[in-house]
Each structure stands twice: as structure tokens, then as C-alpha cells.
Amino acid sequence: MNHAQEPKTHEGADEASQTPPSPIDNDAEKTHEPKDRSTPAQGPPPNGGSRAWLVVFGGWCCYLSSYGWLSSIGVFQTYYEQTLLPSYPSSTIAWILSVQVFILNGMAPINGKIFDNYGSSALITIGTFLHIFGIMMISLSTEYYQLFLAQSVCSGIGAAMVFHGATNAVSTWFSTRRGLALGLASSGASIGGVIIPIMFHRLVHNIGFGWTMRAISFMLLGLQTIALLSVRSYVNHVPKPIDAMDFLRPFKEMPYFFNAIGCFFTMWGILIPFNYIALSGQSAGLSPDLALYLIPILNGASLFGRIFPPWIGDHFGRFNTAILSVIFGAILVLALWIPAPLSSSSAPTIVFAALYGLPLGCFAAILPALVGQITTDVRTIGVRLGSTFFVTSWAGLTGQPIAGALVQRGAGMGDMEFVYLKMSTQYDGIVAPYDEMRKLPGEGCESYNMREAIAPYIQGAKVLDLACGSGYYSQLLLSWGASEVIGVDISSGMVEAARAKTTSAGIRFLVADCSIPTEFEGGPFDIVFGGWLLNYAPDRATMANMFRNISLNLKEGGRFFGVTPYPTEEPRTHNEVAFASKPLFWDRIWVQPTGDVADGVSTRVTADIEPEKVGFNNYHLKVSVYEQAAREGGMKGKLTWRPIIIPDSIPKGDNWEAEVAEYMKMPHFDVLVVEKG
């Protein structure tokens, strides 16, 4: 048999010089009707024709179903952490998603060999069944292991077969226009990454998690039906014996080797912002609804990254385009994602999501074209592309859990947390002015009421101080009689400041996310303290997680003491009225509602501190939400809202009595006491 080989091509070469004239360019489907037969096709790839573009469209459907599904992992990370698996840490949940990424890429050598031997039909048929079946099983899952088997393994294997079958098939139809063709096909992933998160977010609250997943699976089944009828390989395949060296031999070529290494390191980092952008958006002050829309925004922007840079690469160099794209992505992370929490606006986070889609989409689309450019025999494209994807699969497997562990615990140089990984450090840059806030007269009113509440229980007690900030209350708790205080805060900057000004051996500080149930060393504790902890919960589910953390670390019969926004069923009205006129001792701090959330309002706290104002974001939820979340979190004992007392030490103005009388109608805070019971 005579096996036709693809002629060597060069970036930017004239298409006409690479392919013969008619009939291939004009009507490819008449001359070369691919049926995955055992007889090799003759002639170079057609680089066009209605049949070739029909394959691209079928590939678009496959990309939407496979990579588009994978592009929605951020919404699952958020939902699993906050609702379905609230007792599991971020790093553990990340394994569900990272294994799915690993399988999608790691199965590439196997799928590539199947493709080289039998074509795309078998891959896409079996893959469609496994992928849809896996999503259906996700709809029935309630436990971690069930989600892992259904989403990571079953759906992951199916999506991998669909993805690689389509990618390899499209690659066989094009040489000089391969970047454009793969870019157009991969744009389906961008569309899927927009549709699936919005579909999930809109449906899950109306029809529940189970039926939401079934609705998504039916949509993907329709798309895969189109793909099954349209995607075929241009090359006719002859089965060959499996030889392990087929997968290793390409690495002897230096261009191939270094390309694979570069793709590994790019994949290791490029997906981290993508996976955590919804959670980081909430930490940067966005409402949960808007934060979840960051994923569709990013995926929508990646549509342009998947089409235009690869097309440019066809003319000006695919490797040049890939390198510039990765550099651009790194600049965006350093210039926008890292500083976002320090901004008083949500604009940097939203702009980052829109712009980061360009390098993310470009890398995903151009990777197969890079391998194709350094492949001289198109009949080996499956194995060569598969080996590269296998290398990148290890980056996908390890990157997300490492990121999740850094988010949860804090790590890095010395005692410093990995810089801004979760963007949960809106306080890192405001340590000094935040400490100045604690010197305002109104803060004295707050600490006085807390001392009155905790005094009967503090002597000799071991105390866990959650959301300790720079250690203001940690120091007070020790001075009030605690024998030991462990302070915990998500901001490494705040924790570093607390450690710097602490000399007592009775206090230690840790970096951790207080909304994730974690047994802290030194527990169980007599008292868990939360001076402005619960106001960072955007919804009841997150607050219930905080209470689970509190309950997990309390002794039986122990108590939680927390400073909270004033308990009311009308938080928006309360803030608008209460801060319209304030007494003299509270006239330098404002709390303004910034948006409605399901259980209350999001707010912006601003303090007029020299030399400049400082602000941060939190939430004021309904009083019923606090009480329900406490019970859901395991705090079953007596729950008390203590009445506020104005101490005599507060500075008095000319209209003191009238101001206090007005303030007491709507105080800005209260003290919550809950027994574990």
C-alpha cells in the first residue's frame, strides 16, 4: 500500500503553493470521501471545502460538550465548597476537578493511538455515552466519592474521548490553515463555558442540583448527535500493533521536547485563576451572583482568544503568537488579579476576567497547532498530540490541589501565604489604617459590650479567635483573663502584623480560611470568638459553614461570642436609616448597601482615617439567617442577642442624650452569644 504523506509546510506560506489546484480545494468531499476505511487517502489535506468545514462544525459541538464542560469547573468548585460538600476543604474538592483535567489530557496517548488505528468514529461514539452517563450520575450524587467517580472518572474519560477524537479529526483536514480551523472548532469550548455556568446558576435554585445536571446532559446529548453524524478523519486508517516507543520516540526531537515542557509549565499556572475566579471575586467584594458570572465573562472573552490569535499565528508564526499570549496572561495576573482586593471597586476583577480569556483561549486552541507544525507525517498526529497532552495532564492534576492547599492554609516564603492566590486579602494592604479604626471612640463602645458579655466565662479559658485581623481582640481576650488565645485570619498581611506586635507567649496566630471547617491545633476550646466574622458570609450556606467550624472547635457546653451587624429582617433599610445620622462617637465610619443578595445585602464599610479613607466589603444578612445557620452548623444551645450598652467613657457632645436616644433605636452592631449545647 502507498501511504500518502503531508508535505512539509512553513508558517505563513501561501496556501496555493502547498496544495494542488482542483479538485481538492474546490470540492473535497467529491474526491476524498473519508470513511475511516483501511485504504489510505491520497493527496495533501484539502485546507477547505464544504466537507472539511462540516467536520470543523462537528468538532465545535464536541469542544462545547467536552472542553466547554471543563471550562465550567469554577462554578462547581464554588457550589461544592459552599453547598454540596461544605465539610470538605478546598484542596480536597479541587481533586474532583483536577482529576477530570488530568484524565482529559492524560488519556491523549491512548485516544491518539485509537485514532491513528481506527479514526474518530469509535472515540466519539463511546465517549459520548460515557460523558452523558457520567453527568446523569452526577445528578444522583450526594457524597464525595460519588461525585469523584461520576464527574472525574466516568464523565472525564468520556469527555476526553470526545475531545481528542474531534481535535485529531479536524487536524487531518488542514495544514496551512490548521490554526484557524482548530481555533474555530475550539470556540465551542468558549460558548460552552458561557452557557453551562449561566444555565447551572439559573436552574440550580429553581429545579435543584439533580435536574439541573440532567438538563445540561440532554443539551450535550443533542450536540453530540450532530457530532456523530459529521466528524470524520480525512486520513483513512490502518490498524498497527501498539508499540510503547511510538509515544516516547517524539521526545528525542528537541523542538518537540521543549514544546512539551513549555506546555506543561503553562498549563500548571494558567488554570489557577480560572478555577478560583468566582471565589476570588467574592473575596474581592463582588456579590455571589456577580462573582459566578465572572466565569461566563472569562469564557466569552476566550472566544476571541481561540479564533484570532491562532489565525494570526498561521501568518506570523504560531510559536511567536503562543509566547506573546502567555506573557500577556502573566502581566494580567500581576497587574490586575493580584491588586484587585486593594481596590475600592469591583472593576479590576471584572476587567481581568474579560481580558484573561484571551491568553487562556489562545493557549487551549493553539496547542494542537503547535504540535501539528512540528509533525511531518499527519498519520502520526494522534500519538504525537496525545503525548504532549499527557505531559500537560500532570500539570492539570497537581496545579489545582496545590492551589487549593495554599488557599486553605497559607504557604510560601517564611510565614507568608502564597501571594493573593485566592484574592482573599482585601485587608493585606490596609493593616495600618485598619488598626487606626480600632482607636475610634465607637470601637470602645463595641469592646465594652463584648467584655460585659464574655466576662463570666473568660477566666482561664482557652480561646479561638476567628477573623482575628491584626490581633486587636486577641490581645484584649488575653488581658481579660484567657489562658491561651489562638488567632486565625485569612489575610497573611493581617497575621504578620499581629505577630509583629505580640510579645506574649499566650497568643499564636495562623493563616486559614475561617469559613472552612478545620480542627485547629490546641482545641477543643472553651470559647470561640468572632469579632466581625459572620458578616463576611455572603449567604446562609457560607454562614452555616462558619458555624460548623465554630462547633467543630468548641468543647461541649462551650460558647461562641460574636460581634455582628444589628439583627434585623430589613438589613437594607436599617443601614440606610442608621447611618444617615450618627452620634458623635461614630461619625467617621459609614456602611452603605452596594447590592441585594438572596439573604440580605452586600455592604461597603468606609472609614475616614488619616491620611486617607479606607474601605472593605462585607454582608448584612437577615437575623433569621443567622439563627438558622447557627442551628445548621451544629450550635444547638441557647442563642442570645444582647442589648447594647453605651459606656460612660464615650466622648459626649453638646446633644449627647438626643444622639444616644436616636442611636439606640438602630445601633450599628450587636453581640451574639450561642452555646454549643
XYZ file of C-alpha atoms in Angstrom:
677
model
C 0.000 0.000 0.000
C 1.108 3.532 -0.710
C 0.652 5.846 2.228
C 0.423 9.488 1.285
C 2.450 11.857 3.456
C 1.643 15.504 4.179
C 4.288 17.721 2.562
C 6.331 19.909 4.899
C 4.862 23.367 5.281
C 6.081 26.651 6.680
C 4.285 29.253 8.755
C 2.722 31.927 6.644
C 3.260 30.069 3.376
C 0.910 30.764 0.513
C -1.895 28.213 0.651
C -1.903 27.755 -3.083
C 1.757 26.766 -3.075
C 1.103 23.958 -0.619
C -1.834 22.221 -2.286
C -2.655 21.226 -5.836
C -5.488 23.075 -7.558
C -8.689 21.211 -8.302
C -10.455 19.072 -7.434
C -9.326 19.034 -3.786
C -9.643 22.725 -2.959
C -12.920 23.164 -4.761
C -14.880 20.138 -3.716
C -13.025 17.959 -1.258
C -15.951 15.778 -0.439
C -16.287 14.537 -4.040
C -12.682 13.499 -4.419
C -11.817 12.324 -0.910
C -14.824 10.967 0.948
C -13.385 9.860 4.307
C -14.982 6.865 5.888
C -12.190 5.761 8.189
C -11.523 2.940 5.710
C -8.456 0.730 5.695
C -7.188 2.279 2.456
C -5.037 5.388 2.813
C -6.243 8.674 1.335
C -4.192 10.205 -1.464
C -3.048 13.815 -1.643
C -2.397 16.512 0.944
C -5.075 17.916 3.281
C -7.609 19.985 1.331
C -7.461 23.032 3.675
C -11.072 23.820 2.851
C -14.201 22.663 1.114
C -17.674 22.104 2.492
C -16.831 18.651 3.867
C -13.821 19.975 5.766
C -15.806 22.828 7.310
C -18.606 20.426 8.248
C -16.016 18.482 10.248
C -14.994 21.754 11.915
C -18.623 22.363 12.880
C -18.927 18.858 14.320
C -15.685 19.472 16.164
C -17.212 22.699 17.517
C -20.041 20.637 19.014
C -17.530 18.231 20.542
C -15.482 21.056 22.040
C -18.604 22.591 23.584
C -19.553 19.259 25.133
C -16.091 18.349 26.401
C -13.826 21.351 26.917
C -16.794 23.673 27.389
C -17.912 21.418 30.226
C -14.402 21.512 31.656
C -14.353 25.304 31.288
C -17.199 25.449 33.805
C -15.267 23.851 36.655
C -15.144 27.123 38.570
C -18.892 27.089 39.155
C -18.678 23.527 40.515
C -15.757 24.385 42.807
C -17.846 27.200 44.289
C -21.078 25.177 44.572
C -19.404 22.128 46.081
C -17.488 24.213 48.651
C -20.473 26.274 49.732
C -23.452 23.924 49.325
C -22.998 20.281 48.382
C -19.754 19.414 50.222
C -19.348 22.169 52.820
C -17.444 19.959 55.267
C -14.624 19.277 52.769
C -11.649 21.648 52.403
C -10.976 23.479 49.160
C -7.963 21.321 48.281
C -9.969 18.086 48.632
C -12.787 19.339 46.418
C -10.218 20.524 43.883
C -9.202 16.891 43.339
C -12.582 16.178 41.728
C -11.899 18.833 39.138
C -8.156 18.362 38.738
C -8.514 14.627 38.112
C -11.045 15.465 35.414
C -8.476 17.790 33.813
C -5.822 15.095 34.207
C -7.954 12.458 32.512
C -8.913 14.798 29.679
C -5.244 15.328 28.881
C -3.772 12.114 30.273
C -5.840 9.847 28.054
C -4.490 11.588 24.983
C -1.859 8.940 24.128
C -4.416 6.127 24.341
C -7.023 8.090 22.408
C -4.367 9.182 19.932
C -3.378 5.571 19.227
C -7.033 4.580 18.839
C -7.466 7.463 16.418
C -4.376 6.575 14.370
C -5.613 2.990 14.078
C -9.369 3.405 13.693
C -10.247 7.074 13.162
C -12.591 9.318 15.106
C -15.934 7.491 14.954
C -15.263 4.912 17.663
C -13.785 7.523 20.002
C -16.687 9.944 19.711
C -19.372 7.245 19.938
C -18.027 5.604 23.113
C -17.020 8.956 24.566
C -20.485 10.419 24.107
C -22.078 7.547 26.005
C -19.631 7.742 28.928
C -19.758 11.542 29.151
C -23.562 11.795 29.172
C -23.917 8.811 31.505
C -21.404 10.371 33.904
C -23.288 13.664 34.071
C -26.513 11.773 34.701
C -24.794 10.028 37.607
C -23.604 13.388 38.952
C -27.270 14.374 39.199
C -27.799 11.480 41.655
C -24.642 12.082 43.689
C -24.610 13.454 47.224
C -21.306 12.094 48.556
C -17.725 12.984 47.683
C -16.828 9.538 46.328
C -19.948 9.515 44.137
C -19.064 12.866 42.593
C -15.483 11.732 42.100
C -16.465 8.551 40.252
C -19.172 10.209 38.159
C -17.520 13.535 37.316
C -13.802 12.819 37.471
C -13.721 9.247 36.141
C -16.784 8.408 34.033
C -17.543 11.837 32.570
C -13.822 12.626 32.458
C -12.990 9.585 30.309
C -15.932 10.238 28.003
C -15.126 13.916 27.551
C -11.501 13.009 26.813
C -12.510 10.617 24.035
C -14.854 13.173 22.509
C -12.273 15.956 22.734
C -9.335 14.048 21.255
C -11.436 12.404 18.569
C -12.587 15.805 17.344
C -9.217 17.567 17.696
C -7.336 14.920 15.758
C -10.015 14.673 13.072
C -10.001 18.430 12.401
C -6.189 18.442 12.272
C -6.149 15.922 9.405
C -8.187 18.193 7.112
C -5.871 21.209 7.307
C -2.189 22.084 7.103
C -1.671 25.754 6.217
C -4.995 26.777 7.820
C -4.789 24.416 10.762
C -4.602 27.193 13.362
C -7.772 28.842 12.080
C -9.662 25.545 11.795
C -8.736 24.424 15.308
C -9.488 27.902 16.615
C -12.977 27.851 15.132
C -13.628 24.346 16.454
C -12.315 25.183 19.900
C -14.532 28.280 20.073
C -17.225 25.797 21.024
C -15.448 25.458 24.364
C -15.861 29.202 24.922
C -19.563 29.067 24.120
C -19.976 26.067 26.418
C -18.078 27.898 29.121
C -20.615 30.726 28.875
C -23.794 28.682 28.539
C -23.161 25.947 31.123
C -22.308 28.169 34.135
C -25.240 30.505 33.458
C -27.547 27.541 32.881
C -26.337 25.943 36.112
C -26.663 29.132 38.151
C -30.155 29.904 36.845
C -31.560 26.410 37.204
C -29.991 25.090 40.404
C -32.049 27.392 42.641
C -35.274 26.669 40.754
C -35.253 22.961 39.929
C -32.462 21.688 42.186
C -28.998 20.268 41.531
C -30.192 16.915 40.170
C -32.485 18.216 37.450
C -30.022 20.953 36.557
C -27.404 18.339 35.740
C -29.940 16.314 33.740
C -30.922 19.381 31.727
C -27.253 20.017 30.907
C -26.772 16.378 29.876
C -29.744 16.482 27.480
C -28.354 19.616 25.842
C -24.942 17.982 25.380
C -26.567 14.821 24.005
C -28.196 16.866 21.247
C -24.860 18.425 20.306
C -23.116 15.063 20.287
C -25.739 13.647 17.944
C -24.687 16.298 15.399
C -21.022 15.469 16.001
C -21.585 11.737 15.484
C -23.072 12.448 12.049
C -20.459 14.948 10.877
C -16.974 14.291 12.304
C -14.731 12.007 10.256
C -10.980 11.826 9.764
C -9.583 12.857 6.364
C -6.919 10.154 6.632
C -8.014 6.560 6.125
C -6.595 4.489 8.951
C -4.806 1.154 9.019
C -4.559 -0.603 12.411
C -0.997 -1.079 13.589
C 0.429 -3.009 16.552
C 0.814 -0.987 19.729
C 4.427 -0.023 20.362
C 5.293 1.917 23.528
C 8.136 3.599 21.669
C 5.598 5.337 19.452
C 4.782 7.539 22.464
C 8.391 8.103 23.533
C 10.098 8.489 20.165
C 8.878 12.074 19.554
C 10.675 13.290 22.705
C 14.005 12.582 21.006
C 13.251 15.569 18.774
C 14.414 18.722 20.590
C 11.650 21.008 19.198
C 9.009 18.522 20.325
C 10.639 18.007 23.736
C 10.914 21.701 24.593
C 7.422 22.392 23.284
C 6.030 19.727 25.640
C 7.951 21.170 28.618
C 6.720 24.674 27.822
C 3.138 23.464 27.575
C 3.494 21.720 30.961
C 4.538 24.852 32.829
C 1.935 26.968 31.062
C -0.839 24.531 31.983
C 0.441 24.382 35.569
C -0.351 28.013 36.141
C -2.864 29.180 33.571
C -5.859 27.311 35.016
C -5.450 28.501 38.626
C -7.053 31.944 38.164
C -9.702 30.290 36.017
C -10.653 27.763 38.694
C -10.717 30.240 41.580
C -12.029 33.361 39.891
C -15.565 33.045 41.294
C -14.347 32.555 44.863
C -11.739 35.283 44.493
C -14.411 37.632 43.138
C -16.485 37.146 46.275
C -13.428 37.764 48.429
C -12.727 40.952 46.483
C -16.186 42.257 47.335
C -18.444 41.076 44.498
C -21.858 39.690 45.315
C -22.137 35.889 44.888
C -24.379 36.328 41.832
C -21.955 38.662 40.065
C -18.937 36.594 41.115
C -20.374 33.485 39.442
C -20.841 35.459 36.231
C -17.077 36.019 36.093
C -16.750 32.500 34.648
C -19.066 33.165 31.664
C -17.371 36.544 31.170
C -13.963 34.869 31.019
C -15.168 32.094 28.736
C -16.955 34.551 26.477
C -13.741 36.536 26.084
C -11.824 33.338 25.369
C -13.896 33.000 22.175
C -11.774 35.758 20.631
C -8.612 34.198 22.042
C -9.435 30.879 20.420
C -10.094 32.293 16.948
C -7.989 35.369 16.209
C -4.551 34.580 17.732
C -4.369 31.124 16.058
C -5.411 32.734 12.765
C -2.679 35.352 13.225
C -0.299 32.532 14.067
C -0.962 30.920 10.680
C 0.564 34.023 9.080
C 3.105 35.373 11.576
C 4.221 32.298 13.456
C 2.271 30.039 15.796
C 5.056 29.794 18.360
C 5.536 33.575 18.320
C 1.821 34.032 18.957
C 1.755 31.470 21.786
C 4.729 33.069 23.579
C 3.264 36.582 23.398
C -0.094 35.288 24.595
C 1.391 33.613 27.688
C 3.385 36.749 28.548
C 0.215 38.830 28.234
C -1.595 36.461 30.620
C 1.195 36.742 33.192
C 1.035 40.543 33.021
C -2.724 40.454 33.623
C -2.289 38.276 36.728
C 0.365 40.568 38.176
C -1.272 43.843 37.216
C -4.971 43.118 37.782
C -5.716 39.867 39.636
C -3.197 40.359 42.422
C -4.033 44.000 43.294
C -7.818 43.593 42.856
C -8.655 43.241 46.589
C -6.911 46.532 47.322
C -9.226 48.432 45.009
C -12.384 50.125 46.226
C -14.101 49.000 43.026
C -15.010 45.633 41.534
C -13.860 46.850 38.102
C -10.316 45.313 38.199
C -11.702 41.831 38.854
C -14.266 42.107 36.044
C -11.729 43.572 33.616
C -9.299 40.787 34.488
C -11.942 38.152 33.745
C -12.665 39.718 30.348
C -9.036 40.097 29.315
C -7.693 36.832 30.756
C -9.962 34.913 28.409
C -7.709 35.952 25.505
C -4.491 34.143 26.592
C -6.450 31.267 28.117
C -8.404 30.694 24.900
C -5.340 31.145 22.715
C -3.294 28.538 24.585
C -6.092 25.982 24.512
C -6.657 26.459 20.773
C -3.106 26.825 19.536
C -1.532 23.881 21.393
C -2.642 21.272 18.790
C -1.447 23.583 16.014
C 1.998 23.843 17.644
C 2.322 20.059 17.661
C 0.964 19.873 14.131
C 3.601 22.311 12.890
C 6.459 20.102 14.094
C 4.777 16.929 12.749
C 5.752 15.938 9.217
C 3.522 12.844 8.899
C -0.123 13.666 9.593
C -0.858 9.968 10.152
C 1.063 10.185 13.462
C -0.708 13.312 14.698
C -2.788 11.317 17.189
C 0.164 9.823 19.049
C 2.291 12.984 18.948
C -0.505 15.238 20.113
C -1.505 12.631 22.686
C 1.979 12.516 24.191
C 2.019 16.299 24.581
C -1.389 16.310 26.233
C -0.207 13.540 28.549
C 2.665 15.735 29.737
C 0.304 18.655 30.396
C -2.107 16.358 32.225
C 0.286 16.170 35.174
C 0.226 19.943 35.416
C -3.563 19.875 35.481
C -3.552 17.120 38.110
C -1.211 18.829 40.561
C -1.851 22.523 39.961
C -5.369 22.801 41.387
C -4.860 20.823 44.635
C -1.660 22.762 45.325
C -3.587 25.963 44.761
C -6.404 24.727 47.000
C -3.962 23.889 49.785
C -2.372 27.333 49.502
C -5.798 28.930 49.611
C -6.793 26.966 52.689
C -3.687 27.034 54.809
C -1.333 29.684 53.533
C 2.149 28.807 52.447
C 5.188 30.189 50.737
C 8.257 32.069 51.916
C 8.554 32.153 55.665
C 5.169 32.655 57.248
C 3.708 34.460 54.244
C 0.819 32.984 52.313
C 1.192 32.379 48.584
C 0.604 35.891 47.300
C -3.057 36.616 46.594
C -3.867 33.142 45.300
C -7.481 33.378 46.411
C -7.570 37.164 46.343
C -8.938 36.902 49.858
C -6.564 39.508 51.175
C -8.551 42.710 50.742
C -7.026 43.580 54.127
C -3.371 42.920 53.290
C -2.764 46.474 52.113
C -4.795 48.264 54.799
C -3.262 46.915 58.008
C -2.142 50.310 59.350
C -5.383 52.218 58.671
C -7.419 49.245 59.920
C -5.537 49.492 63.226
C -6.319 53.206 63.306
C -10.023 52.373 63.014
C -9.727 50.464 66.270
C -8.746 53.712 68.025
C -12.004 55.484 67.177
C -14.421 56.130 70.080
C -17.065 53.877 68.581
C -14.715 50.908 68.825
C -14.568 51.486 72.574
C -18.342 51.059 72.710
C -18.037 47.762 70.837
C -15.238 46.289 73.003
C -17.025 47.414 76.199
C -20.151 45.439 75.254
C -18.120 42.391 74.298
C -16.235 42.445 77.602
C -19.509 42.634 79.524
C -20.802 39.606 77.627
C -17.704 37.420 77.904
C -16.507 38.341 81.404
C -18.272 35.498 83.295
C -16.610 32.843 81.093
C -13.169 34.191 80.136
C -11.070 33.493 83.242
C -8.573 30.726 82.454
C -10.312 29.843 79.195
C -8.687 28.631 76.005
C -9.990 30.889 73.228
C -10.019 30.540 69.444
C -10.254 33.993 67.830
C -11.595 33.616 64.276
C -11.119 36.505 61.812
C -8.624 37.942 64.292
C -7.309 40.622 61.919
C -4.185 42.256 63.309
C -4.840 40.863 66.790
C -6.899 43.645 68.391
C -9.341 41.368 70.197
C -6.740 38.605 70.661
C -4.753 40.946 72.885
C -7.878 42.052 74.742
C -9.027 38.474 75.332
C -5.703 37.656 76.970
C -5.865 40.790 79.121
C -9.433 39.931 80.153
C -8.278 36.616 81.639
C -7.895 33.995 78.883
C -5.102 31.488 79.483
C -4.373 30.959 75.787
C -5.541 32.576 72.545
C -5.168 31.177 69.010
C -5.874 33.856 66.388
C -6.847 32.836 62.853
C -7.300 35.054 59.800
C -7.391 34.535 56.040
C -5.196 37.591 55.419
C -1.484 36.840 55.704
C -0.830 40.575 55.913
C -3.039 40.903 58.978
C -1.496 37.839 60.604
C 2.020 39.140 60.010
C 1.034 42.443 61.639
C -0.487 40.594 64.604
C 2.664 38.541 65.106
C 4.879 41.601 64.855
C 3.202 43.410 67.728
C 2.653 40.392 70.001
C 5.155 39.625 72.736
C 3.069 37.348 74.952
C 3.688 33.604 74.851
C -0.036 33.035 75.359
C -1.007 34.074 71.812
C -0.343 32.354 68.491
C -1.576 33.347 65.034
C -2.383 31.193 61.997
C -3.375 31.865 58.383
C -6.508 29.940 57.366
C -9.959 30.395 55.848
C -12.410 30.628 58.760
C -15.325 29.602 56.544
C -13.872 26.114 56.015
C -14.388 23.675 58.928
C -10.917 22.917 60.268
C -9.788 21.422 63.588
C -7.168 23.844 64.869
C -4.234 22.724 66.986
C -4.804 23.338 70.689
C -8.517 22.574 70.630
C -11.148 21.934 71.621
C -11.606 25.434 73.049
C -13.716 26.806 75.876
C -14.670 29.848 73.809
C -14.699 30.602 70.107
C -14.663 34.327 69.466
C -15.648 36.053 66.220
C -15.229 39.822 66.275
C -16.754 40.649 62.873
C -16.558 37.151 61.428
C -20.104 36.288 60.389
C -20.560 39.484 58.385
C -18.227 38.026 55.710
C -20.714 35.278 54.866
C -22.484 36.143 51.575
C -25.280 33.642 52.185
C -26.744 31.187 54.689
C -24.725 28.240 53.348
C -21.414 30.001 53.944
C -22.505 31.189 57.384
C -23.564 27.636 58.280
C -20.033 26.554 57.307
C -18.630 29.161 59.675
C -20.806 27.809 62.463
C -19.657 24.269 61.612
C -16.110 25.499 62.065
C -17.101 27.076 65.392
C -18.870 23.928 66.602
C -16.002 21.694 65.465
C -13.546 23.599 67.660
C -15.731 24.121 70.751
C -15.917 21.896 73.793
C -19.311 20.526 74.721
C -21.048 23.327 76.592
C -18.650 25.929 75.138
C -19.826 29.295 73.865
C -19.422 31.416 70.783
C -19.237 35.195 71.156
C -19.506 37.301 68.036
C -19.810 40.934 67.027
C -22.325 41.168 64.177
C -24.318 43.762 62.257
C -27.508 44.721 64.068
C -30.061 41.843 63.946
C -32.971 42.785 61.713
C -35.118 41.312 58.958
C -34.656 44.518 56.907
C -30.875 44.988 56.635
C -31.001 47.409 53.685
C -33.468 49.714 55.420
C -31.515 49.501 58.654
C -28.231 50.598 57.055
C -29.826 53.378 55.032
C -31.522 54.814 58.134
C -28.953 54.043 60.817
C -26.058 55.687 59.002
C -27.994 58.704 57.745
C -27.403 60.353 61.121
C -24.925 59.029 63.696
C -23.818 60.145 67.132
C -20.537 61.955 67.608
C -18.717 58.798 68.717
C -19.483 57.044 65.403
C -19.231 59.845 62.888
C -16.155 58.655 60.950
C -17.418 55.271 59.726
C -20.081 54.622 57.073
C -21.777 51.416 55.963
C -23.508 51.626 52.602
C -25.536 48.871 50.873
C -23.996 48.047 47.497
C -26.350 45.338 46.255
C -29.007 42.820 47.160
C -28.159 39.174 47.841
C -30.560 36.306 48.478
C -30.396 36.574 52.277
C -29.722 40.297 52.773
C -27.457 42.979 51.302
C -23.795 43.387 50.415
C -22.239 46.443 52.016
C -19.192 48.670 51.771
C -17.600 49.856 55.026
C -15.668 53.119 54.714
C -13.657 54.823 57.464
C -12.350 58.390 57.367
C -8.845 57.621 58.608
C -5.773 59.809 58.186
C -4.021 60.130 55.843
C -6.679 58.590 53.588
C -10.013 56.829 53.704
C -10.033 53.052 53.876
C -12.775 50.644 52.852
C -13.662 46.974 52.648
C -16.631 44.806 51.686
C -18.912 42.554 53.709
C -22.560 41.497 54.120
C -25.521 42.222 56.358
C -27.865 39.226 56.335
C -31.270 38.852 57.938
C -31.431 37.912 61.631
C -33.368 34.749 60.765
C -30.470 33.655 58.556
C -28.032 33.981 61.461
C -30.251 31.877 63.683
C -30.944 29.195 61.051
C -27.257 28.980 60.079
C -26.253 28.518 63.733
C -28.574 25.516 64.042
C -27.478 24.060 60.702
C -23.852 24.426 61.778
C -24.328 22.375 64.939
C -24.801 25.134 67.524
C -27.968 23.776 69.137
C -27.844 25.518 72.519
C -29.218 28.822 73.764
C -28.910 31.734 71.324
C -28.929 35.289 72.693
C -28.757 38.764 71.159
C -27.504 41.039 73.925
C -28.840 44.607 74.237
C -26.253 47.319 73.557
C -24.960 49.493 76.416
C -23.367 52.913 75.869
C -20.428 53.224 78.311
C -19.762 56.413 80.251
C -16.271 56.600 78.777
C -17.619 57.547 75.328
C -16.921 61.243 74.470
C -20.027 63.387 74.955
C -21.107 66.157 72.609
C -23.496 69.078 73.103
C -26.501 66.990 72.069
C -25.383 63.792 73.783
C -28.641 62.477 75.182
C -30.605 63.044 71.974
C -27.869 61.433 69.877
C -27.722 58.352 72.082
C -31.504 58.005 72.198
C -31.625 58.121 68.379
C -28.684 55.700 68.041
C -30.214 53.120 70.375
C -33.216 52.797 68.068
C -30.915 51.365 65.405
C -27.411 50.504 66.669
C -24.895 49.511 64.045
C -23.838 46.298 65.820
C -24.841 43.691 68.378
C -23.251 40.871 70.395
C -24.374 37.338 69.589
C -23.870 34.535 72.126
C -24.556 30.899 71.167
C -23.972 27.805 73.300
C -22.874 24.590 71.647
C -25.463 22.576 73.570
